[in-house]
N, CA, C and O atoms as a MOPAC input file, in Angstrom:
PM7 MOZYME 1SCF
protein

 N    101.93600 1   113.43700 1  -146.56800 1
 C    103.58600 1   112.52100 1  -145.99400 1
 C    103.85600 1   112.61200 1  -144.85500 1
 O    103.83800 1   113.81800 1  -144.61000 1
 N    104.09900 1   112.07800 1  -143.99600 1
 C    104.37200 1   111.50500 1  -142.45600 1
 C    106.53700 1   112.29100 1  -142.57800 1
 O    107.58000 1   111.95000 1  -143.13600 1
 N    106.04600 1   113.44900 1  -141.62400 1
 C    107.52800 1   113.46800 1  -141.36300 1
 C    107.98100 1   112.49500 1  -140.43800 1
 O    107.03200 1   111.97400 1  -139.85000 1
 N    109.40900 1   111.93900 1  -140.00000 1
 C    110.19700 1   110.93300 1  -139.55900 1
 C    111.68900 1   111.38200 1  -139.17900 1
 O    112.73900 1   111.41600 1  -139.82000 1
 N    111.40800 1   111.64500 1  -138.13300 1
 C    112.99000 1   112.30600 1  -137.54400 1
 C    113.72500 1   110.48200 1  -137.38000 1
 O    113.23500 1   109.48000 1  -136.85900 1
 N    115.30700 1   110.74100 1  -138.21600 1
 C    115.25400 1   109.51300 1  -138.07600 1
 C    116.69100 1   109.69200 1  -136.65000 1
 O    117.37700 1   110.71300 1  -136.70300 1
 N    116.92200 1   108.86300 1  -135.74800 1
 C    118.39100 1   108.63600 1  -135.02500 1
 C    119.78600 1   108.49500 1  -135.03900 1
 O    120.06600 1   107.30300 1  -134.92100 1
 N    120.80000 1   109.22200 1  -135.13600 1
 C    121.59900 1   108.88800 1  -135.75800 1
 C    122.77400 1   107.84000 1  -136.28000 1
 O    123.58700 1   107.67000 1  -137.18800 1
 N    122.18800 1   107.16000 1  -134.83500 1
 C    122.26500 1   105.32100 1  -134.80000 1
 C    121.56600 1   104.45300 1  -136.27000 1
 O    122.10000 1   103.52000 1  -136.87100 1
 N    120.58700 1   104.93300 1  -136.49600 1
 C    120.21100 1   104.68800 1  -137.86600 1
 C    119.82500 1   105.04800 1  -139.42400 1
 O    119.09500 1   104.64400 1  -140.32900 1
 N    121.01300 1   106.30700 1  -139.07900 1
 C    121.15700 1   107.20000 1  -140.60400 1
 C    121.64000 1   106.23900 1  -141.48700 1
 O    121.24400 1   106.38700 1  -142.64300 1
 N    122.42300 1   105.24200 1  -141.26700 1
 C    123.28600 1   104.62800 1  -141.69300 1
 C    122.40500 1   104.00600 1  -142.49000 1
 O    123.12700 1   103.70300 1  -143.44000 1
 N    120.94400 1   103.46900 1  -142.83500 1
 C    120.17100 1   103.12500 1  -143.13400 1
 C    119.26100 1   104.13300 1  -144.39300 1
 O    118.76700 1   103.95600 1  -145.50600 1
 N    119.40500 1   105.10800 1  -143.52200 1
 C    118.79100 1   106.80900 1  -144.31800 1
 C    119.40200 1   107.02700 1  -145.18100 1
 O    118.82900 1   107.77200 1  -145.97600 1
 N    121.00900 1   106.53600 1  -145.64700 1
 C    122.06300 1   106.96200 1  -146.01900 1
 C    122.04000 1   108.54800 1  -145.43300 1
 O    121.48900 1   109.41600 1  -146.10900 1
 N    122.56000 1   108.82100 1  -144.36100 1
 C    122.43600 1   109.56700 1  -143.66000 1
 C    121.94800 1   110.54600 1  -142.90400 1
 O    122.54300 1   111.18800 1  -142.03900 1
 N    119.66100 1   110.73900 1  -143.64200 1
 C    119.81200 1   111.75200 1  -143.59900 1
 C    118.93200 1   111.56800 1  -142.17700 1
 O    118.46200 1   110.58600 1  -141.60400 1
 N    118.94600 1   112.76700 1  -141.94600 1
 C    118.36000 1   112.66800 1  -140.45700 1
 C    116.95300 1   113.24500 1  -140.55100 1
 O    116.49300 1   113.85900 1  -139.58800 1
 N    116.04500 1   113.02400 1  -141.99600 1
 C    114.83500 1   113.24200 1  -141.57900 1
 C    113.86900 1   112.79000 1  -142.90600 1
 O    113.99200 1   113.58800 1  -143.83500 1
 N    113.13500 1   111.91000 1  -143.11900 1
 C    112.38800 1   111.31900 1  -144.35000 1
 C    111.37200 1   111.36900 1  -144.45500 1
 O    110.75800 1   111.77100 1  -143.46700 1
 N    110.69700 1   111.05700 1  -145.50200 1
 C    108.85400 1   111.59300 1  -144.79800 1
 C    108.66200 1   109.23000 1  -145.54200 1
 O    109.41600 1   108.35500 1  -145.96700 1
 N    107.28200 1   109.38700 1  -145.24100 1
 C    106.74500 1   108.03300 1  -145.98400 1
 C    105.11300 1   108.42300 1  -145.78800 1
 O    104.82000 1   109.37100 1  -145.06000 1
 N    104.31400 1   107.82600 1  -146.31600 1
 C    102.86600 1   107.74700 1  -146.18300 1
 C    102.33500 1   106.66500 1  -145.04300 1
 O    102.97400 1   105.93100 1  -144.28900 1
 N    101.30900 1   106.80700 1  -145.16800 1
 C    100.19700 1   105.56600 1  -144.44500 1
 C     99.26900 1   106.65100 1  -143.71600 1
 O     99.56700 1   107.73900 1  -143.22400 1
 N     97.92500 1   105.91700 1  -143.82500 1
 C     97.07200 1   106.10400 1  -142.46200 1
 C     97.52300 1   105.94300 1  -141.11600 1
 O     96.93800 1   106.67000 1  -140.31400 1
 N     98.31700 1   105.26300 1  -140.69100 1
 C     98.77400 1   104.69400 1  -139.62200 1
 C    100.21800 1   104.76500 1  -139.14000 1
 O    101.23500 1   104.83700 1  -139.83100 1
 N    100.11700 1   104.73600 1  -137.99100 1
 C    101.20400 1   104.47200 1  -137.74500 1
 C    102.81900 1   103.11200 1  -138.06500 1
 O    103.98500 1   103.00300 1  -137.68600 1
 N    101.90000 1   102.40300 1  -138.92000 1
 C    102.02700 1   100.52800 1  -139.05700 1
 C    101.83600 1   101.02500 1  -140.49600 1
 O    102.41500 1   100.34900 1  -141.34600 1
 N    101.28500 1   101.84900 1  -140.83300 1
 C    101.80200 1   102.07600 1  -142.31700 1
 C    102.58000 1   102.33800 1  -142.73500 1
 O    103.04100 1   101.70400 1  -143.68400 1
 N    103.30800 1   103.74900 1  -142.09300 1
 C    104.28300 1   104.28700 1  -142.20600 1
 C    105.40200 1   104.18700 1  -141.66600 1
 O    106.40200 1   104.89800 1  -141.76600 1
 N    105.15200 1   103.04700 1  -140.94100 1
 C    106.75900 1   102.32700 1  -140.93400 1
 C    106.62100 1   100.96400 1  -141.39900 1
 O    107.17500 1   100.03100 1  -140.81800 1
 N    105.77800 1   100.79300 1  -142.59900 1
 C    105.80400 1   100.01100 1  -143.76400 1
 C    106.59200 1   100.56600 1  -144.70500 1
 O    107.69000 1   100.15300 1  -145.07800 1
 N    105.83200 1   101.78700 1  -145.18600 1
 C    106.81400 1   102.03100 1  -145.68100 1
 C    107.99600 1   102.80500 1  -146.11400 1
 O    108.64200 1   103.02500 1  -147.13800 1
 N    107.97700 1   103.17300 1  -144.62300 1
 C    109.49400 1   103.68400 1  -144.43400 1
 C    110.65100 1   102.20200 1  -144.89800 1
 O    111.00500 1   102.04500 1  -146.06600 1
 N    110.98800 1   101.48700 1  -144.04600 1
 C    111.04600 1   100.09800 1  -144.39500 1
 C    111.20300 1    99.52000 1  -145.94700 1
 O    112.01800 1    98.67100 1  -146.30700 1
 N    109.99800 1   100.34700 1  -146.95800 1
 C    109.97600 1    99.56800 1  -148.54900 1
 C    110.84900 1   100.38500 1  -148.68400 1
 O    111.93200 1    99.86000 1  -148.94200 1
 N    110.86500 1   101.51900 1  -148.62200 1
 C    111.60700 1   103.42300 1  -148.79600 1
 C    113.58600 1   102.72600 1  -148.29900 1
 O    114.65300 1   102.98400 1  -148.85500 1
 N    113.31300 1   101.91400 1  -147.18600 1
 C    115.01700 1   101.93800 1  -146.21800 1
 C    114.80700 1   100.30900 1  -145.74800 1
 O    114.40200 1    99.76800 1  -144.71900 1
 N    115.38500 1    99.75000 1  -147.27300 1
 C    115.57100 1    98.27500 1  -146.15400 1
 C    116.61700 1    97.98200 1  -145.14300 1
 O    117.84600 1    97.98600 1  -145.07100 1
 N    115.68500 1    97.75100 1  -144.46400 1
 C    116.42000 1    97.21900 1  -143.12400 1
 C    116.07200 1    97.66500 1  -141.96900 1
 O    116.38600 1    96.99500 1  -140.98400 1
 N    115.26900 1    99.02300 1  -141.78400 1
 C    114.91700 1   100.02300 1  -141.22000 1
 C    113.73000 1    99.51500 1  -140.67500 1
 O    113.31900 1   100.36700 1  -139.88700 1
 N    112.85600 1    98.40000 1  -140.70800 1
 C    111.92300 1    98.21500 1  -140.18300 1
 C    112.19500 1    97.43800 1  -139.49900 1
 O    111.34900 1    97.52000 1  -138.60800 1
 N    113.16700 1    96.28700 1  -139.16000 1
 C    114.05000 1    95.09700 1  -138.84300 1
 C    114.53300 1    95.80600 1  -137.40900 1
 O    114.73500 1    95.11300 1  -136.41200 1
 N    114.68300 1    97.11800 1  -137.40600 1
 C    115.88300 1    97.31700 1  -136.29900 1
 C    114.20300 1    98.04700 1  -135.26400 1
 O    114.25200 1    97.97000 1  -134.03700 1
 N    112.82700 1    98.71300 1  -135.98000 1
 C    111.89900 1    99.27900 1  -135.09600 1
 C    110.91700 1    98.07900 1  -134.51700 1
 O    110.40500 1    98.24800 1  -133.41000 1
 N    110.53700 1    96.34500 1  -135.58500 1
 C    110.11400 1    95.90800 1  -134.92100 1
 C    110.53200 1    94.89600 1  -134.84700 1
 O    111.42000 1    94.64000 1  -135.66100 1
 N    110.04800 1    93.57500 1  -133.65800 1
 C    110.39600 1    92.31900 1  -134.27100 1
 C    109.25500 1    91.81200 1  -134.40000 1
 O    108.18000 1    92.38600 1  -134.57700 1
 N    109.60500 1    90.13400 1  -134.26200 1
 C    109.05500 1    89.39100 1  -135.03000 1
 C    107.50300 1    89.17000 1  -135.19600 1
 O    106.76500 1    88.66900 1  -136.04300 1
 N    107.38300 1    89.72500 1  -134.09700 1
 C    105.23800 1    89.55400 1  -134.51300 1
 C    104.29900 1    90.72000 1  -134.70600 1
 O    103.08600 1    90.76600 1  -134.50300 1
 N    105.84200 1    92.46000 1  -135.52000 1
 C    105.55500 1    92.91300 1  -136.03700 1
 C    105.30400 1    94.65200 1  -135.46100 1
 O    105.14200 1    95.70100 1  -136.08400 1
 N    105.38300 1    94.23600 1  -133.57600 1
 C    105.40900 1    95.38300 1  -132.53000 1
 C    106.65300 1    96.22800 1  -132.34500 1
 O    107.83700 1    95.98500 1  -132.57800 1
 N    106.12600 1    97.13600 1  -131.92800 1
 C    107.38300 1    98.01500 1  -131.84000 1
 C    108.43200 1    97.64100 1  -130.57100 1
 O    108.16600 1    97.61900 1  -129.37000 1
 N    109.92800 1    97.30700 1  -131.35200 1
 C    110.59400 1    96.46200 1  -129.88800 1
 C    110.19200 1    97.41400 1  -128.86600 1
 O    109.72600 1    98.55300 1  -128.88500 1
 N    110.59500 1    96.39200 1  -127.77100 1
 C    110.65200 1    96.90500 1  -126.22000 1
 C    111.55900 1    98.44600 1  -126.41300 1
 O    111.24100 1    99.53700 1  -125.94000 1
 N    112.74000 1    98.12400 1  -127.24100 1
 C    114.00300 1    99.91600 1  -127.21700 1
 C    114.14400 1   100.31800 1  -127.30400 1
 O    115.19600 1   100.94800 1  -127.20500 1
 N    112.38900 1   100.60000 1  -127.89200 1
 C    112.65000 1   101.32400 1  -129.56100 1
 C    111.47400 1   101.61400 1  -128.70000 1
 O    110.78200 1   100.88800 1  -127.98700 1
 N    111.43700 1   103.45200 1  -129.09400 1
 C    110.54400 1   104.58500 1  -128.64800 1
 C    109.38900 1   105.39900 1  -129.73500 1
 O    109.57900 1   104.94200 1  -130.86200 1
 N    108.69700 1   106.04500 1  -129.74300 1
 C    108.58300 1   105.94600 1  -130.96900 1
 C    107.16700 1   107.12700 1  -130.69400 1
 O    106.03400 1   106.71300 1  -130.45100 1
 N    107.48300 1   108.47800 1  -130.78400 1
 C    106.64200 1   109.20000 1  -130.65200 1
 C    105.88000 1   110.18600 1  -131.92300 1
 O    106.56000 1   110.63100 1  -132.84800 1
 N    104.32400 1   110.45600 1  -131.80600 1
 C    103.42200 1   111.31000 1  -133.02900 1
 C    103.53600 1   112.65400 1  -132.30700 1
 O    103.07400 1   112.76800 1  -131.17200 1
 N    104.03200 1   113.50000 1  -132.82000 1
 C    104.66200 1   114.90400 1  -132.70900 1
 C    104.17600 1   114.96500 1  -130.73400 1
 O    103.35700 1   115.62200 1  -130.09200 1
 N    105.04000 1   114.06900 1  -130.43400 1
 C    105.78500 1   114.12800 1  -129.12600 1
 C    104.87400 1   113.64600 1  -128.62400 1
 O    104.69800 1   114.31600 1  -127.60700 1
 N    103.93800 1   112.67400 1  -128.68100 1
 C    103.44400 1   112.08600 1  -127.75000 1
 C    103.39400 1   110.35000 1  -128.72200 1
 O    103.27900 1   109.90100 1  -129.86200 1
 N    103.58800 1   109.88400 1  -127.18400 1
 C    104.35800 1   108.32400 1  -127.27800 1
 C    103.29400 1   107.89900 1  -127.89500 1
 O    102.31900 1   108.64900 1  -127.94800 1
 N    103.23700 1   106.30000 1  -128.63900 1
 C    102.73300 1   106.34100 1  -129.18200 1
 C    102.00800 1   104.75400 1  -128.65700 1
 O    101.23100 1   103.99200 1  -129.23200 1
 N    102.52600 1   104.71500 1  -127.60900 1
 C    102.40100 1   103.22500 1  -126.60300 1
 C    101.39400 1   103.89100 1  -125.66800 1
 O    100.91300 1   103.18200 1  -124.78400 1
 N    100.90400 1   105.54500 1  -125.78100 1
 C     99.75300 1   106.07000 1  -124.63400 1
 C     98.37000 1   106.58200 1  -125.89800 1
 O     97.27800 1   107.10400 1  -125.67500 1
 N     98.98100 1   106.18300 1  -127.14000 1
 C     97.99100 1   106.59200 1  -128.26000 1
 C     97.25000 1   105.30000 1  -128.12400 1
 O     96.81100 1   104.66600 1  -127.16500 1
 N     97.27000 1   105.07800 1  -129.85700 1
 C     96.30300 1   104.12000 1  -129.81800 1
 C     97.61300 1   102.56900 1  -130.81100 1
 O     97.49600 1   101.88200 1  -131.82600 1
 N     98.56100 1   102.70800 1  -129.84600 1
 C    100.17200 1   102.34500 1  -130.43300 1
 C    100.39800 1   102.01200 1  -131.85700 1
 O    100.36700 1   102.97800 1  -132.61900 1
 N    100.59500 1   100.97500 1  -132.32000 1
 C    101.16400 1   100.88100 1  -134.16000 1
 C     98.71500 1   101.57900 1  -135.33700 1
 O     98.19100 1   101.94400 1  -136.38900 1
 N     98.57000 1   101.38400 1  -134.52600 1
 C     97.32600 1   101.56200 1  -134.71900 1
 C     96.56900 1   103.38300 1  -134.89100 1
 O     95.63900 1   103.73800 1  -135.61400 1
 N     97.40900 1   104.21400 1  -133.92600 1
 C     97.56300 1   105.42300 1  -134.85600 1
 C     97.54300 1   106.60900 1  -135.32000 1
 O     98.46900 1   107.38600 1  -135.55500 1
 N     96.33800 1   106.71900 1  -135.45200 1
 C     95.99500 1   107.69800 1  -137.54400 1
 C     97.48100 1   108.61500 1  -137.73700 1
 O     97.91500 1   109.41000 1  -136.90400 1
 N     97.71700 1   108.48800 1  -138.22800 1
 C     98.54900 1   109.85900 1  -138.62900 1
 C     98.67400 1   110.83700 1  -139.88600 1
 O     99.35100 1   110.41400 1  -140.82400 1
 N     98.16700 1   111.93800 1  -139.98900 1
 C     98.44500 1   113.34000 1  -141.18500 1
 C     99.37800 1   113.45600 1  -141.55300 1
 O    100.38700 1   113.31200 1  -140.86200 1
 N     99.38300 1   113.87700 1  -143.25300 1
 C    100.46400 1   114.17800 1  -143.94900 1
 C    101.20800 1   115.26300 1  -142.30200 1
 O    102.02900 1   114.81400 1  -141.50300 1
 N    100.81200 1   116.14800 1  -142.27300 1
 C    101.77300 1   117.42900 1  -141.33300 1
 C    102.00000 1   116.32500 1  -140.70700 1
 O    103.17900 1   116.55600 1  -140.43800 1
 N    101.79600 1   115.26000 1  -140.24100 1
 C    102.77100 1   114.89600 1  -138.19700 1
 C    103.62800 1   114.68700 1  -138.68000 1
 O    103.71100 1   114.50800 1  -139.89600 1
 N    104.78000 1   114.63000 1  -137.68100 1
 C    105.90700 1   113.75000 1  -137.29800 1
 C    106.05600 1   112.85500 1  -136.82000 1
 O    105.04300 1   112.56300 1  -136.18600 1
 N    107.02500 1   111.94100 1  -136.70000 1
 C    107.44500 1   109.85300 1  -135.75200 1
 C    108.85800 1   110.86400 1  -135.80100 1
 O    109.50100 1   111.46200 1  -136.66300 1
 N    108.90300 1   110.67200 1  -134.44000 1
 C    110.32600 1   110.58600 1  -134.23200 1
 C    110.74700 1   109.19900 1  -133.32300 1
 O    110.16000 1   108.77900 1  -132.32600 1
 N    112.07100 1   108.57100 1  -134.05400 1
 C    112.16700 1   107.07000 1  -133.55300 1
 C    113.57900 1   107.46800 1  -131.64200 1
 O    114.68600 1   108.00300 1  -131.70600 1
 N    113.17800 1   107.17100 1  -130.89300 1
 C    114.80900 1   106.77700 1  -130.16500 1
 C    114.48400 1   105.94000 1  -129.68200 1
 O    113.51000 1   105.59900 1  -129.01100 1
 N    115.99300 1   105.24900 1  -130.28200 1
 C    116.05900 1   103.92100 1  -128.97800 1
 C    116.58600 1   104.39500 1  -128.11500 1
 O    117.07300 1   105.51200 1  -127.93800 1
 N    116.42600 1   102.80000 1  -127.03900 1
 C    116.70500 1   103.24900 1  -125.90200 1
 C    118.56400 1   103.16600 1  -125.70100 1
 O    119.28200 1   102.64500 1  -126.55500 1
 N    118.90500 1   103.56900 1  -124.86900 1
 C    120.39800 1   103.59300 1  -124.86800 1
 C    120.56100 1   103.16600 1  -123.42900 1
 O    120.16100 1   103.72400 1  -122.40700 1
 N    121.45400 1   101.69300 1  -123.63700 1
 C    122.10100 1   101.76400 1  -122.64600 1
 C    123.88300 1   101.72900 1  -121.68600 1
 O    124.79200 1   101.96300 1  -122.48300 1
 N    124.27500 1   101.53600 1  -120.53400 1
 C    125.21400 1   100.76300 1  -120.20600 1
 C    125.39800 1   101.53700 1  -119.01900 1
 O    124.55900 1   101.95600 1  -118.22000 1
 N    126.85900 1   101.67300 1  -119.04600 1
 C    126.79400 1   101.08600 1  -116.93700 1
 C    128.23300 1   102.09000 1  -117.08200 1
 O    128.93500 1   102.30800 1  -116.09500 1

């Protein structure tokens, strides 16, 4: 199972857990399993087409998945995904 680091702004959906685990062979599968375990999280991460929302960054072991194979990036059990929502302000 991959370990997923949950940002503070999304922890209400994971019962305030900073790290959770999910299964899958690709980032897409891990995020799908994550949403099944913690309903509502998927809608915060993926848009209506199933793509990562443009204001959310997903890193696999410190590599942006957009620089890899995006949602089709392979995931191993020992891997760590980090979810980082972009911040805006003025």
